[in-house]
PDB file of C-alpha atoms and ligand atoms in Angstrom:
ATOM      1  CA  MET A   1       9.716   8.065  -3.711  1.00 89.00           C
ATOM      2  CA  ARG A   2      10.109   9.280  -0.080  1.00 93.00           C
ATOM      3  CA  ILE A   3      11.822   7.455   2.248  1.00 96.00           C
ATOM      4  CA  LEU A   4      12.033   7.882   6.140  1.00 97.00           C
ATOM      5  CA  LEU A   5      15.691   6.754   7.480  1.00 98.00           C
ATOM      6  CA  VAL A   6      15.788   6.243  11.240  1.00 98.00           C
ATOM      7  CA  GLU A   7      19.404   5.738  12.372  1.00 97.00           C
ATOM      8  CA  ASP A   8      21.028   7.321  15.349  1.00 96.00           C
ATOM      9  CA  GLU A   9      24.647   6.536  14.322  1.00 95.00           C
ATOM     10  CA  GLU A  10      25.481   9.436  12.286  1.00 96.00           C
ATOM     11  CA  ASN A  11      28.073   7.638  10.185  1.00 95.00           C
ATOM     12  CA  ILE A  12      25.688   5.060   9.008  1.00 95.00           C
ATOM     13  CA  ARG A  13      22.804   7.662   8.604  1.00 97.00           C
ATOM     14  CA  GLU A  14      24.912   9.869   6.135  1.00 97.00           C
ATOM     15  CA  VAL A  15      26.127   7.077   4.056  1.00 96.00           C
ATOM     16  CA  VAL A  16      22.681   5.340   3.589  1.00 97.00           C
ATOM     17  CA  ARG A  17      21.300   8.995   2.907  1.00 97.00           C
ATOM     18  CA  ILE A  18      23.822   9.920   0.454  1.00 97.00           C
ATOM     19  CA  ASN A  19      23.406   6.507  -1.466  1.00 96.00           C
ATOM     20  CA  LEU A  20      19.618   6.591  -1.494  1.00 97.00           C
ATOM     21  CA  GLU A  21      19.652  10.151  -2.784  1.00 96.00           C
ATOM     22  CA  MET A  22      22.060   9.170  -5.580  1.00 95.00           C
ATOM     23  CA  GLU A  23      19.489   6.827  -6.495  1.00 94.00           C
ATOM     24  CA  ASP A  24      17.085   9.588  -6.719  1.00 92.00           C
ATOM     25  CA  TYR A  25      15.006   8.872  -3.483  1.00 95.00           C
ATOM     26  CA  GLU A  26      13.950  11.678  -1.239  1.00 94.00           C
ATOM     27  CA  VAL A  27      15.364  11.115   1.994  1.00 96.00           C
ATOM     28  CA  ILE A  28      14.034  12.412   5.462  1.00 96.00           C
ATOM     29  CA  ALA A  29      16.394  11.197   8.395  1.00 97.00           C
ATOM     30  CA  ALA A  30      15.702  10.850  12.137  1.00 97.00           C
ATOM     31  CA  GLU A  31      17.959  10.164  14.756  1.00 96.00           C
ATOM     32  CA  ASP A  32      15.664   8.795  17.350  1.00 96.00           C
ATOM     33  CA  GLY A  33      12.323   7.026  17.863  1.00 95.00           C
ATOM     34  CA  ARG A  34      10.289  10.138  18.893  1.00 95.00           C
ATOM     35  CA  LYS A  35      11.322  11.963  15.922  1.00 95.00           C
ATOM     36  CA  ALA A  36      10.485   9.251  13.468  1.00 96.00           C
ATOM     37  CA  ILE A  37       6.951   8.958  14.767  1.00 94.00           C
ATOM     38  CA  LYS A  38       6.643  12.604  14.657  1.00 92.00           C
ATOM     39  CA  PHE A  39       7.936  12.906  10.973  1.00 93.00           C
ATOM     40  CA  PHE A  40       5.753   9.899  10.056  1.00 92.00           C
ATOM     41  CA  ARG A  41       2.480  11.409  11.400  1.00 87.00           C
ATOM     42  CA  GLU A  42       3.250  14.764   9.613  1.00 85.00           C
ATOM     43  CA  GLN A  43       4.348  13.509   6.196  1.00 85.00           C
ATOM     44  CA  HIS A  44       3.943  10.755   3.685  1.00 87.00           C
ATOM     45  CA  PHE A  45       6.560   8.143   3.052  1.00 92.00           C
ATOM     46  CA  ASP A  46       6.742   5.297   0.709  1.00 92.00           C
ATOM     47  CA  LEU A  47       9.089   3.141   2.832  1.00 96.00           C
ATOM     48  CA  ILE A  48      10.809   3.211   6.188  1.00 97.00           C
ATOM     49  CA  ILE A  49      14.333   2.172   7.026  1.00 97.00           C
ATOM     50  CA  LEU A  50      14.235   1.693  10.768  1.00 95.00           C
ATOM     51  CA  ASP A  51      17.128   0.794  12.975  1.00 93.00           C
ATOM     52  CA  VAL A  52      16.608  -1.405  16.150  1.00 89.00           C
ATOM     53  CA  MET A  53      18.644  -0.061  18.753  1.00 88.00           C
ATOM     54  CA  LEU A  54      17.809   3.643  19.094  1.00 92.00           C
ATOM     55  CA  PRO A  55      17.663   6.179  22.097  1.00 88.00           C
ATOM     56  CA  GLU A  56      14.272   6.810  23.609  1.00 84.00           C
ATOM     57  CA  LEU A  57      11.783   4.476  21.707  1.00 91.00           C
ATOM     58  CA  ASP A  58      13.510   1.390  20.007  1.00 89.00           C
ATOM     59  CA  GLY A  59      12.641   0.375  16.497  1.00 91.00           C
ATOM     60  CA  PHE A  60      10.288  -2.152  17.581  1.00 88.00           C
ATOM     61  CA  GLN A  61       8.331   0.313  19.549  1.00 90.00           C
ATOM     62  CA  VAL A  62       8.608   2.723  16.583  1.00 93.00           C
ATOM     63  CA  CYS A  63       7.187   0.098  14.227  1.00 92.00           C
ATOM     64  CA  GLU A  64       4.494  -0.909  16.445  1.00 89.00           C
ATOM     65  CA  GLN A  65       3.297   2.684  16.585  1.00 90.00           C
ATOM     66  CA  ILE A  66       3.378   3.051  12.809  1.00 91.00           C
ATOM     67  CA  ARG A  67       1.328  -0.043  12.471  1.00 87.00           C
ATOM     68  CA  LEU A  68      -1.423   1.337  14.468  1.00 84.00           C
ATOM     69  CA  SER A  69      -2.283   3.727  11.775  1.00 81.00           C
ATOM     70  CA  ASN A  70      -0.610   2.280   8.635  1.00 84.00           C
ATOM     71  CA  LEU A  71      -0.270  -1.350   7.712  1.00 81.00           C
ATOM     72  CA  GLU A  72       1.040  -0.823   4.197  1.00 84.00           C
ATOM     73  CA  VAL A  73       3.940   1.400   4.334  1.00 91.00           C
ATOM     74  CA  PRO A  74       7.011  -1.146   3.960  1.00 93.00           C
ATOM     75  CA  ILE A  75       9.563  -1.353   6.812  1.00 94.00           C
ATOM     76  CA  ILE A  76      13.147  -2.581   6.519  1.00 94.00           C
ATOM     77  CA  PHE A  77      14.743  -3.159   9.991  1.00 91.00           C
ATOM     78  CA  LEU A  78      18.400  -2.639  10.391  1.00 91.00           C
ATOM     79  CA  THR A  79      20.025  -4.205  13.438  1.00 83.00           C
ATOM     80  CA  ALA A  80      23.257  -5.399  14.939  1.00 77.00           C
ATOM     81  CA  LYS A  81      21.737  -8.357  16.419  1.00 64.00           C
ATOM     82  CA  ASP A  82      21.717 -11.513  14.405  1.00 63.00           C
ATOM     83  CA  THR A  83      19.602 -13.947  16.552  1.00 62.00           C
ATOM     84  CA  SER A  84      16.783 -15.768  14.949  1.00 68.00           C
ATOM     85  CA  ALA A  85      14.466 -14.714  17.998  1.00 72.00           C
ATOM     86  CA  ASP A  86      15.082 -11.080  17.033  1.00 69.00           C
ATOM     87  CA  ARG A  87      14.270 -11.610  13.480  1.00 68.00           C
ATOM     88  CA  ILE A  88      10.962 -13.315  14.439  1.00 69.00           C
ATOM     89  CA  ALA A  89      10.269 -10.582  16.934  1.00 73.00           C
ATOM     90  CA  GLY A  90      10.857  -8.069  14.002  1.00 70.00           C
ATOM     91  CA  LEU A  91       8.821  -9.516  11.684  1.00 73.00           C
ATOM     92  CA  ARG A  92       6.029 -10.221  14.050  1.00 71.00           C
ATOM     93  CA  ARG A  93       5.854  -6.612  14.758  1.00 74.00           C
ATOM     94  CA  GLY A  94       5.023  -5.709  11.186  1.00 79.00           C
ATOM     95  CA  ALA A  95       8.462  -5.322   9.317  1.00 82.00           C
ATOM     96  CA  ASP A  96       8.639  -6.425   5.728  1.00 85.00           C
ATOM     97  CA  ASP A  97      12.409  -7.093   5.837  1.00 87.00           C
ATOM     98  CA  TYR A  98      15.306  -7.252   7.974  1.00 84.00           C
ATOM     99  CA  LEU A  99      18.987  -6.524   7.338  1.00 88.00           C
ATOM    100  CA  THR A 100      21.685  -7.189   9.772  1.00 86.00           C
ATOM    101  CA  LYS A 101      24.669  -4.875  10.219  1.00 87.00           C
ATOM    102  CA  PRO A 102      27.465  -4.560   8.937  1.00 87.00           C
ATOM    103  CA  PHE A 103      25.498  -4.738   5.746  1.00 90.00           C
ATOM    104  CA  HIS A 104      26.242  -4.085   2.053  1.00 92.00           C
ATOM    105  CA  LEU A 105      24.898  -0.891   0.746  1.00 94.00           C
ATOM    106  CA  GLU A 106      24.153  -2.500  -2.412  1.00 94.00           C
ATOM    107  CA  GLU A 107      22.177  -5.156  -0.469  1.00 95.00           C
ATOM    108  CA  LEU A 108      20.226  -2.485   1.107  1.00 96.00           C
ATOM    109  CA  LEU A 109      19.483  -0.696  -2.000  1.00 96.00           C
ATOM    110  CA  LEU A 110      18.314  -3.849  -3.838  1.00 95.00           C
ATOM    111  CA  ARG A 111      15.894  -4.466  -0.995  1.00 94.00           C
ATOM    112  CA  VAL A 112      14.609  -1.140  -0.945  1.00 96.00           C
ATOM    113  CA  ARG A 113      13.971  -1.249  -4.578  1.00 94.00           C
ATOM    114  CA  ASN A 114      12.265  -4.679  -4.664  1.00 91.00           C
ATOM    115  CA  LEU A 115      10.039  -3.642  -1.637  1.00 91.00           C
ATOM    116  CA  LEU A 116       8.997  -0.507  -3.537  1.00 91.00           C
ATOM    117  CA  LYS A 117       8.181  -2.374  -6.529  1.00 87.00           C
ATOM    118  CA  ARG A 118       6.277  -4.961  -4.637  1.00 81.00           C
ATOM    119  CA  THR A 119       4.059  -2.615  -2.574  1.00 74.00           C
ATOM    120  CA  THR A 120       3.511   0.080  -5.302  1.00 67.00           C
ATOM    121  CA  LYS A 121      -0.047  -0.556  -6.591  1.00 59.00           C
ATOM    122  CA  PRO A 122       0.054  -0.925 -10.310  1.00 54.00           C
ATOM    123  CA  ASN A 123      -2.998   1.192 -10.661  1.00 48.00           C
ATOM    124  CA  GLU A 124      -2.011   4.022  -8.478  1.00 50.00           C
ATOM    125  CA  GLU A 125      -0.143   5.925 -11.168  1.00 56.00           C
ATOM    126  CA  SER A 126      -2.556   5.071 -13.785  1.00 60.00           C
ATOM    127  CA  LEU A 127      -5.875   6.016 -11.612  1.00 78.00           C
ATOM    128  CA  THR A 128      -7.425   8.298 -14.263  1.00 88.00           C
ATOM    129  CA  SER A 129     -11.010   8.221 -13.370  1.00 91.00           C
ATOM    130  CA  TYR A 130     -12.808   7.174 -10.095  1.00 93.00           C
ATOM    131  CA  SER A 131     -16.430   6.735  -9.089  1.00 94.00           C
ATOM    132  CA  PHE A 132     -17.834   6.579  -5.922  1.00 93.00           C
ATOM    133  CA  GLY A 133     -21.819   6.914  -4.739  1.00 90.00           C
ATOM    134  CA  ASN A 134     -23.408   8.774  -7.536  1.00 91.00           C
ATOM    135  CA  ASN A 135     -20.335  10.559  -8.306  1.00 95.00           C
ATOM    136  CA  LYS A 136     -17.750  10.298 -11.361  1.00 96.00           C
ATOM    137  CA  VAL A 137     -14.479  12.051 -11.474  1.00 96.00           C
ATOM    138  CA  ASP A 138     -12.092  12.091 -14.578  1.00 95.00           C
ATOM    139  CA  PHE A 139      -8.471  13.017 -13.544  1.00 91.00           C
ATOM    140  CA  LYS A 140      -7.384  13.841 -16.886  1.00 89.00           C
ATOM    141  CA  THR A 141     -10.130  16.093 -18.061  1.00 92.00           C
ATOM    142  CA  TYR A 142     -10.916  17.116 -14.664  1.00 93.00           C
ATOM    143  CA  GLN A 143     -14.522  16.568 -15.660  1.00 96.00           C
ATOM    144  CA  ALA A 144     -16.843  15.320 -12.860  1.00 96.00           C
ATOM    145  CA  GLU A 145     -20.517  14.473 -12.255  1.00 97.00           C
ATOM    146  CA  GLY A 146     -22.140  15.113  -8.884  1.00 96.00           C
ATOM    147  CA  ASN A 147     -24.794  17.030  -7.156  1.00 95.00           C
ATOM    148  CA  PRO A 148     -24.269  20.065  -9.773  1.00 92.00           C
ATOM    149  CA  GLY A 149     -24.572  17.658 -12.625  1.00 95.00           C
ATOM    150  CA  SER A 150     -21.686  17.481 -15.172  1.00 96.00           C
ATOM    151  CA  PHE A 151     -19.239  19.974 -14.274  1.00 96.00           C
ATOM    152  CA  THR A 152     -15.431  20.854 -14.538  1.00 96.00           C
ATOM    153  CA  LEU A 153     -13.000  20.827 -11.442  1.00 95.00           C
ATOM    154  CA  THR A 154     -10.125  23.350 -11.276  1.00 93.00           C
ATOM    155  CA  LYS A 155      -6.540  21.752 -11.694  1.00 88.00           C
ATOM    156  CA  LYS A 156      -5.913  22.059  -7.809  1.00 90.00           C
ATOM    157  CA  GLU A 157      -9.356  20.765  -6.974  1.00 94.00           C
ATOM    158  CA  ALA A 158      -8.593  17.598  -9.028  1.00 93.00           C
ATOM    159  CA  MET A 159      -5.159  17.359  -7.603  1.00 90.00           C
ATOM    160  CA  LEU A 160      -6.388  17.223  -3.950  1.00 93.00           C
ATOM    161  CA  LEU A 161      -9.334  14.939  -4.766  1.00 95.00           C
ATOM    162  CA  LYS A 162      -6.757  12.450  -6.313  1.00 92.00           C
ATOM    163  CA  LEU A 163      -4.527  12.839  -3.424  1.00 91.00           C
ATOM    164  CA  LEU A 164      -7.156  12.157  -0.951  1.00 94.00           C
ATOM    165  CA  ILE A 165      -8.612   9.170  -3.131  1.00 93.00           C
ATOM    166  CA  ASP A 166      -5.172   7.606  -3.705  1.00 89.00           C
ATOM    167  CA  ARG A 167      -4.934   7.642   0.148  1.00 88.00           C
ATOM    168  CA  LYS A 168      -8.563   6.446   0.700  1.00 90.00           C
ATOM    169  CA  ASN A 169      -9.275   5.488   4.373  1.00 89.00           C
ATOM    170  CA  GLU A 170      -5.892   7.150   5.378  1.00 88.00           C
ATOM    171  CA  VAL A 171      -5.766  10.677   7.243  1.00 89.00           C
ATOM    172  CA  VAL A 172      -3.916  12.901   5.039  1.00 90.00           C
ATOM    173  CA  SER A 173      -2.349  15.796   7.032  1.00 87.00           C
ATOM    174  CA  ARG A 174      -2.310  19.427   6.115  1.00 84.00           C
ATOM    175  CA  GLN A 175       1.311  19.308   5.333  1.00 77.00           C
ATOM    176  CA  GLN A 176       0.968  16.415   3.102  1.00 81.00           C
ATOM    177  CA  ILE A 177      -1.695  18.318   1.276  1.00 86.00           C
ATOM    178  CA  LEU A 178       0.337  21.340   1.037  1.00 81.00           C
ATOM    179  CA  GLN A 179       3.462  19.420  -0.036  1.00 74.00           C
ATOM    180  CA  SER A 180       1.651  17.526  -2.872  1.00 78.00           C
ATOM    181  CA  VAL A 181      -0.930  19.902  -4.277  1.00 83.00           C
ATOM    182  CA  TRP A 182       0.700  23.363  -3.679  1.00 78.00           C
ATOM    183  CA  GLY A 183       4.506  22.290  -3.760  1.00 69.00           C
ATOM    184  CA  TYR A 184       6.885  24.302  -1.494  1.00 55.00           C
ATOM    185  CA  ASP A 185       6.842  27.588  -2.817  1.00 55.00           C
ATOM    186  CA  VAL A 186       3.343  28.863  -2.216  1.00 63.00           C
ATOM    187  CA  TYR A 187       1.636  28.319   1.059  1.00 66.00           C
ATOM    188  CA  PRO A 188      -2.005  28.809   1.247  1.00 72.00           C
ATOM    189  CA  SER A 189      -3.731  29.221   4.630  1.00 76.00           C
ATOM    190  CA  THR A 190      -5.322  26.117   6.058  1.00 74.00           C
ATOM    191  CA  ARG A 191      -8.738  28.010   5.449  1.00 83.00           C
ATOM    192  CA  THR A 192      -7.821  27.423   1.646  1.00 86.00           C
ATOM    193  CA  ILE A 193      -7.900  23.764   2.195  1.00 89.00           C
ATOM    194  CA  ASP A 194     -10.846  23.745   4.367  1.00 90.00           C
ATOM    195  CA  ASN A 195     -12.667  25.613   1.465  1.00 93.00           C
ATOM    196  CA  PHE A 196     -11.568  23.022  -1.125  1.00 94.00           C
ATOM    197  CA  ILE A 197     -13.210  20.142   1.130  1.00 96.00           C
ATOM    198  CA  LEU A 198     -16.253  22.425   1.739  1.00 96.00           C
ATOM    199  CA  SER A 199     -16.696  22.407  -2.087  1.00 97.00           C
ATOM    200  CA  PHE A 200     -16.024  18.692  -2.434  1.00 97.00           C
ATOM    201  CA  ARG A 201     -18.905  18.344   0.099  1.00 97.00           C
ATOM    202  CA  LYS A 202     -21.355  20.650  -2.042  1.00 97.00           C
ATOM    203  CA  TYR A 203     -20.275  18.785  -5.216  1.00 97.00           C
ATOM    204  CA  PHE A 204     -20.378  15.114  -3.973  1.00 97.00           C
ATOM    205  CA  GLU A 205     -22.234  14.496  -0.711  1.00 96.00           C
ATOM    206  CA  GLU A 206     -25.739  13.661  -0.392  1.00 94.00           C
ATOM    207  CA  ASP A 207     -26.003  16.146   2.676  1.00 95.00           C
ATOM    208  CA  PRO A 208     -22.966  18.457   2.623  1.00 95.00           C
ATOM    209  CA  LYS A 209     -23.769  19.034   6.487  1.00 95.00           C
ATOM    210  CA  VAL A 210     -23.364  15.349   7.236  1.00 95.00           C
ATOM    211  CA  PRO A 211     -20.418  14.370   5.243  1.00 95.00           C
ATOM    212  CA  GLN A 212     -19.924  10.609   4.437  1.00 94.00           C
ATOM    213  CA  HIS A 213     -16.946  10.876   2.208  1.00 96.00           C
ATOM    214  CA  PHE A 214     -15.004  13.901   2.973  1.00 96.00           C
ATOM    215  CA  LEU A 215     -14.227  13.702   6.576  1.00 95.00           C
ATOM    216  CA  SER A 216     -12.286  16.164   8.588  1.00 93.00           C
ATOM    217  CA  VAL A 217      -9.985  14.733  11.288  1.00 90.00           C
ATOM    218  CA  ARG A 218      -9.700  17.586  13.938  1.00 86.00           C
ATOM    219  CA  GLY A 219      -6.195  18.956  14.441  1.00 82.00           C
ATOM    220  CA  VAL A 220      -4.648  16.553  11.877  1.00 84.00           C
ATOM    221  CA  GLY A 221      -6.174  16.781   8.404  1.00 90.00           C
ATOM    222  CA  TYR A 222      -8.669  14.961   6.245  1.00 94.00           C
ATOM    223  CA  LYS A 223      -9.720  11.588   5.117  1.00 94.00           C
ATOM    224  CA  PHE A 224     -11.785  10.141   2.273  1.00 96.00           C
ATOM    225  CA  VAL A 225     -13.903   7.336   2.705  1.00 94.00           C
ATOM    226  CA  GLU A 226     -15.779   5.658  -0.064  1.00 89.00           C
ATOM    227  CA  ASP A 227     -18.355   3.922   1.995  1.00 77.00           C
ATOM    228  CA  ARG A 228     -18.808   4.358   5.883  1.00 61.00           C
ATOM    229  CA  GLY A 229     -20.506   1.301   6.391  1.00 53.00           C
TER     230      GLY A 229
HETATM  231 CA1  LIG B 301      21.393   2.148  16.684  1.00 70.80          CA
END
């Protein structure tokens, strides 16, 4: 599970980071709002811990930006203010939880755990097969049905396909694809990913030249859509 931690106070940031890492979360830290938005656009996160008082963009503005493109990722606000007006403002802007400083680390960890449990879709990990249009994919056996009839996907094809389908309707950046499918050690060129997408269109699109399911989002990445209508 990857967590984006946005906090400008170094002491708090480091203590929270260390404690989350001890719980086996992967933590990416940002010390201001602009960086937070940049990281969010480039990478995948399962949860965001967001300080309200930040230099440049405050936590509320960061939350608004994130919610424009993602309504699902859970967000916990951290704030020194403890007025009910602030709470309401925060929650209205799409936060899922709210913690007032100073807070107990145990409480933060508990809320992180609960939110992740609540938002992890039960079928996400167990997605073993998927059908769309006239196509079918079995992620366990790599067997697929599509334009070529019945055929077998390569392991990488199956991984990339599963990633895109897990994040249906969401733009998946090239960086996220590299991270999830290729890992950190091997870096294929962007063209390699493009070629995978071209293959998917040949396998699964009615007209590969006019893709309905595997869309490119110029300069950002790719998006799987089940039904454009
Ligand atoms: Ca702050």
